[in-house]
Coordinates of C-alpha atoms in Angstrom, one line a residue:
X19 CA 127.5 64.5 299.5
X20 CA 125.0 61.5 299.5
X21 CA 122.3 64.4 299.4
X22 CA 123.6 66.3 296.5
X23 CA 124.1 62.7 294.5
X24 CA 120.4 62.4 295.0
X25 CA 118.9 65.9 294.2
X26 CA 121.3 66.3 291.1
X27 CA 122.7 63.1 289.8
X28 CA 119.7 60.7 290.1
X29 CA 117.5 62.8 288.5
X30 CA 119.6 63.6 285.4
X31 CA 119.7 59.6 284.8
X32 CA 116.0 59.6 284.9
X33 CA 115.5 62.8 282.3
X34 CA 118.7 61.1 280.5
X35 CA 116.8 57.5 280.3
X36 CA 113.7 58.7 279.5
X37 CA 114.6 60.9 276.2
X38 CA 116.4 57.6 275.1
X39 CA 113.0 55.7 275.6
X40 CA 111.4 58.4 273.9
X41 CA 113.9 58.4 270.8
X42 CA 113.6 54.7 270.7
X43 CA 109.8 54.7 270.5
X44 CA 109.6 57.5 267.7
X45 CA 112.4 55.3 266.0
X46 CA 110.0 52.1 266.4
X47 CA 107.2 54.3 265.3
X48 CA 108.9 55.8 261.9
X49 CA 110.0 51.9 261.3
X50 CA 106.3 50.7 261.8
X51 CA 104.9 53.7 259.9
X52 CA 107.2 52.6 256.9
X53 CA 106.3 49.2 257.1
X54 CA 103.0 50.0 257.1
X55 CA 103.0 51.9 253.6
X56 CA 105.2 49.5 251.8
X57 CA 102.7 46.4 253.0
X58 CA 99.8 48.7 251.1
X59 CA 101.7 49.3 248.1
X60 CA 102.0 45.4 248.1
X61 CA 98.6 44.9 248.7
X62 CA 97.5 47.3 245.7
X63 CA 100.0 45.9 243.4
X64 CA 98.6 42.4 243.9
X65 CA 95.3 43.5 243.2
X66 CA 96.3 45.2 240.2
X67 CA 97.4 42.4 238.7
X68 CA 94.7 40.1 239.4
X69 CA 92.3 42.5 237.4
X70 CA 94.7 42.8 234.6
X71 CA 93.7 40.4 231.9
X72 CA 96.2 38.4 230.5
X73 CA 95.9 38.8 226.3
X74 CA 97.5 35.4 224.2
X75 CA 97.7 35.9 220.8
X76 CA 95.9 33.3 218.9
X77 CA 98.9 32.8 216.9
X78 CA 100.4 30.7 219.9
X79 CA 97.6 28.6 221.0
X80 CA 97.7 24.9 219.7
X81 CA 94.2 23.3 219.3
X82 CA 94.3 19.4 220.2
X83 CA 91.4 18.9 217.5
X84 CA 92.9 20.3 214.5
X85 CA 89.0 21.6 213.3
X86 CA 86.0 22.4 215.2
X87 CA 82.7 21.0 214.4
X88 CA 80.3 24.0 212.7
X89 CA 76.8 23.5 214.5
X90 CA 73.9 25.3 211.9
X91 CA 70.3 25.2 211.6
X92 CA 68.0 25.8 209.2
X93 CA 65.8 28.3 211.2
X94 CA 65.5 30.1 214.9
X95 CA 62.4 29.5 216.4
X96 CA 61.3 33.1 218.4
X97 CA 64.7 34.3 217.7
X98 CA 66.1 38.3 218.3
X99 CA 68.2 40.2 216.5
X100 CA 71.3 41.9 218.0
X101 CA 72.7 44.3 216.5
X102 CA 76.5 45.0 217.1
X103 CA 79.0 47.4 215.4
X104 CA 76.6 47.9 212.6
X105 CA 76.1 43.9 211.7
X106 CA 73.0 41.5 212.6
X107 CA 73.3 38.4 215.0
X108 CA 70.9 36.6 216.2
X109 CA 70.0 35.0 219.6
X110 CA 67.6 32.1 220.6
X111 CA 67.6 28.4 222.2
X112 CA 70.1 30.3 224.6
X113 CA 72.3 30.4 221.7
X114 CA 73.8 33.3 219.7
X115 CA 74.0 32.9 215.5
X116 CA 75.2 34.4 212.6
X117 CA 73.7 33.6 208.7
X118 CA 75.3 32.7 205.9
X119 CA 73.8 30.7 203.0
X120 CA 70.2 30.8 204.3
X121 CA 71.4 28.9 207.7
X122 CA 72.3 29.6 211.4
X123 CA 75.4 29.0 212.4
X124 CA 76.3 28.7 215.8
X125 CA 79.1 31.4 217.5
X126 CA 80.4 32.6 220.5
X127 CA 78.8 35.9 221.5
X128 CA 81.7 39.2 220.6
X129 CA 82.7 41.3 223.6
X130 CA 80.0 44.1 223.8
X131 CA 76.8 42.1 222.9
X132 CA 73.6 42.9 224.9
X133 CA 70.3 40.9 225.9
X134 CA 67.4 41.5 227.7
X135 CA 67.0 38.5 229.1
X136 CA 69.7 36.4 230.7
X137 CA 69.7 32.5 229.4
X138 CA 68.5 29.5 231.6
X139 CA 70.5 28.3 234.2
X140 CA 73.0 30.7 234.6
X141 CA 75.0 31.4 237.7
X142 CA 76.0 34.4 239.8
X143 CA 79.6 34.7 240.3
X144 CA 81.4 37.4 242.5
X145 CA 84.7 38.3 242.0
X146 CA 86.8 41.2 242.8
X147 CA 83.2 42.8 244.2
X148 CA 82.0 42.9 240.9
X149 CA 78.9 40.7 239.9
X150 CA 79.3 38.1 236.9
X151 CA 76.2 36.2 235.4
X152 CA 78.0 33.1 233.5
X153 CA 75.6 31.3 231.4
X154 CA 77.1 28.3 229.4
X155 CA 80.6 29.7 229.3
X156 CA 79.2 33.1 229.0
X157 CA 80.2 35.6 230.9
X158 CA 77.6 39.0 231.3
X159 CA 77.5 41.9 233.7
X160 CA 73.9 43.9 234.4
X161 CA 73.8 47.4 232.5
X162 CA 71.2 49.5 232.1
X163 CA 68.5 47.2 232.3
X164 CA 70.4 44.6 229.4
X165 CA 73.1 41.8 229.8
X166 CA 76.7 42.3 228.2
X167 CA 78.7 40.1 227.2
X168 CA 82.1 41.1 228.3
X169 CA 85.8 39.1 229.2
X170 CA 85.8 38.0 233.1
X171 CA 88.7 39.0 234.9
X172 CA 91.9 36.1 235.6
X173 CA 91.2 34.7 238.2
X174 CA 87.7 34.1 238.2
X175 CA 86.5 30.2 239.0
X176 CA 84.2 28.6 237.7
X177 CA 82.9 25.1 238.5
X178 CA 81.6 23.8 235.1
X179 CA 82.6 24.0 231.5
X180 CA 80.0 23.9 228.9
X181 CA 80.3 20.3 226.8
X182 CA 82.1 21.9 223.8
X183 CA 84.6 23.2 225.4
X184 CA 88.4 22.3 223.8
X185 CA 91.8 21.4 224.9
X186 CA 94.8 23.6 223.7
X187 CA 98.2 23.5 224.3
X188 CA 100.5 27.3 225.2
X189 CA 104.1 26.8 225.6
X190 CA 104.0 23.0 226.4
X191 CA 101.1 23.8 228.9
X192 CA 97.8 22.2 228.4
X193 CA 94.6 24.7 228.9
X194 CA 90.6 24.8 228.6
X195 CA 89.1 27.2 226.3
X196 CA 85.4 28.1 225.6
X197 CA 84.4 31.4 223.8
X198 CA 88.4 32.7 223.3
X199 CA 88.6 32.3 227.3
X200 CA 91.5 30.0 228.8
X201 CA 91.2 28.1 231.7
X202 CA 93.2 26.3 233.9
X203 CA 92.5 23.0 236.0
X204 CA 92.6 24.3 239.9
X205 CA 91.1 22.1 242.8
X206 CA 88.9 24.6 244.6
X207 CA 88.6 23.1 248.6
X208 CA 88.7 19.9 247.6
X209 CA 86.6 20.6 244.3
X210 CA 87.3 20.7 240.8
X211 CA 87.1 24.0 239.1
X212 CA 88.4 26.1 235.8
X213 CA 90.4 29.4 236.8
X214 CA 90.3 32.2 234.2
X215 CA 94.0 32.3 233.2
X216 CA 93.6 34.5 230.0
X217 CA 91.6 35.5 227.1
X218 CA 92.6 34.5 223.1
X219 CA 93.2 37.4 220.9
X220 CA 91.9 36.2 217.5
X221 CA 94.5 37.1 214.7

C-alpha cells in the first residue's frame, strides 16, 4: 500500500503543485505586463503636456506698470532688413525695429523671424532634446543655415531675464514676462531661475 501511495499519489501532488506555480506565474506575468503598459501611457502623457504650450489671452494679463516705455532712435547703424509676412523690420545693436515717423522703434521679434547671425552673448539651452539659442529673452532654433525666432516650450529655465522685463499679475498670481513669454520664479538646485509657464496671445 505504502508503495502504491508513492508511485501514484506523490506524484500527482507534484504535477498538481507545479501547474498551480505555473498558473500563478503567468497570472504575475499578465499583472506585470499590464503594469508595464499603463506606466508608458503615463510616461507619454506627461511628456505631452510638458511640450504643449500653455496660450493666455492677453485679455487676462494685468501689467503692474500701466504703460511701457517706447525705446526709438533716430537711425540703425549697419542695420538688416527682415522681411516677414510681406512687411520690413529691421535688426541691429542686437536689437529688432520697426519705423514709423522717420524713427526706429524698438520691438520684440514676431514668431517666425529669421537671422543669419545669432546676437552676442546668447546661450545654449536644451530642453526636451531640442536645442534653444536664447539671446536677451529671445528664443531661436538653427534652420537651414538662419536663426528663428520661435515660442520655447513650458517648461524651459532660464537663469536670467533681460533688464526690461515686467511684472504681471493672472488670476491673483504674479508672473515675469519678456517678448509675450510668462515666467515663473522657480529655485533651480539652489539657484534662482525663470520657468516658461506660458506664452501671451496678443488680442
Amino acid at each position: 500500500m505504502k508503495t502504491v501511495i508513492k508511485t501514484i499519489i506523490l506524484p500527482a501532488i507534484v504535477l498538481m503543485g507545479m501547474a498551480t506555480q505555473v498558473s500563478a506565474q503567468t497570472k504575475r506575468s499578465s499583472t506585470r505586463d499590464k503594469t508595464a503598459t499603463t506606466t508608458t501611457a503615463k510616461r507619454t502623457s506627461a511628456v505631452t503636456n510638458n511640450t504643449t504650450t500653455r496660450r493666455v489671452s492677453s485679455t487676462k494679463v494685468t501689467y503692474k506698470k500701466p504703460t511701457k516705455k517706447v525705446v526709438s532712435v533716430r537711425s540703425v547703424p549697419n542695420k538688416t532688413v527682415v522681411t516677414h509676412n510681406g512687411q520690413n523690420y529691421y535688426y541691429g545693436n542686437n536689437k529688432y525695429y520697426t519705423q514709423s515717423r522717420g524713427r526706429y522703434i524698438v520691438i520684440a521679434p514676431k514668431i517666425g523671424f529669421r537671422i543669419k547671425t545669432l546676437p552676442v552673448n546668447y546661450k545654449r539651452i536644451n530642453y526636451n532634446s531640442r536645442n534653444y539659442y536664447n539671446a536677451q529673452g529671445i528664443f531661436y532654433v538653427h534652420i537651414n543655415n538662419e536663426y528663428e525666432v520661435v515660442d520655447p516650450e513650458v517648461g524651459t529655465v532660464v537663469y536670467e531675464l533681460p533688464e526690461d522685463y515686467e511684472k504681471v499679475t493672472i488670476d491673483g498670481q504674479t508672473y515675469y514676462e519678456y517678448a509675450n513669454i510668462l515666467y515663473e520664479k522657480v529655485q533651480v538646485d539652489g539657484t534662482r531661475a525663470y520657468e516658461v509657464v506660458g506664452i501671451i496671445d496678443m488680442e
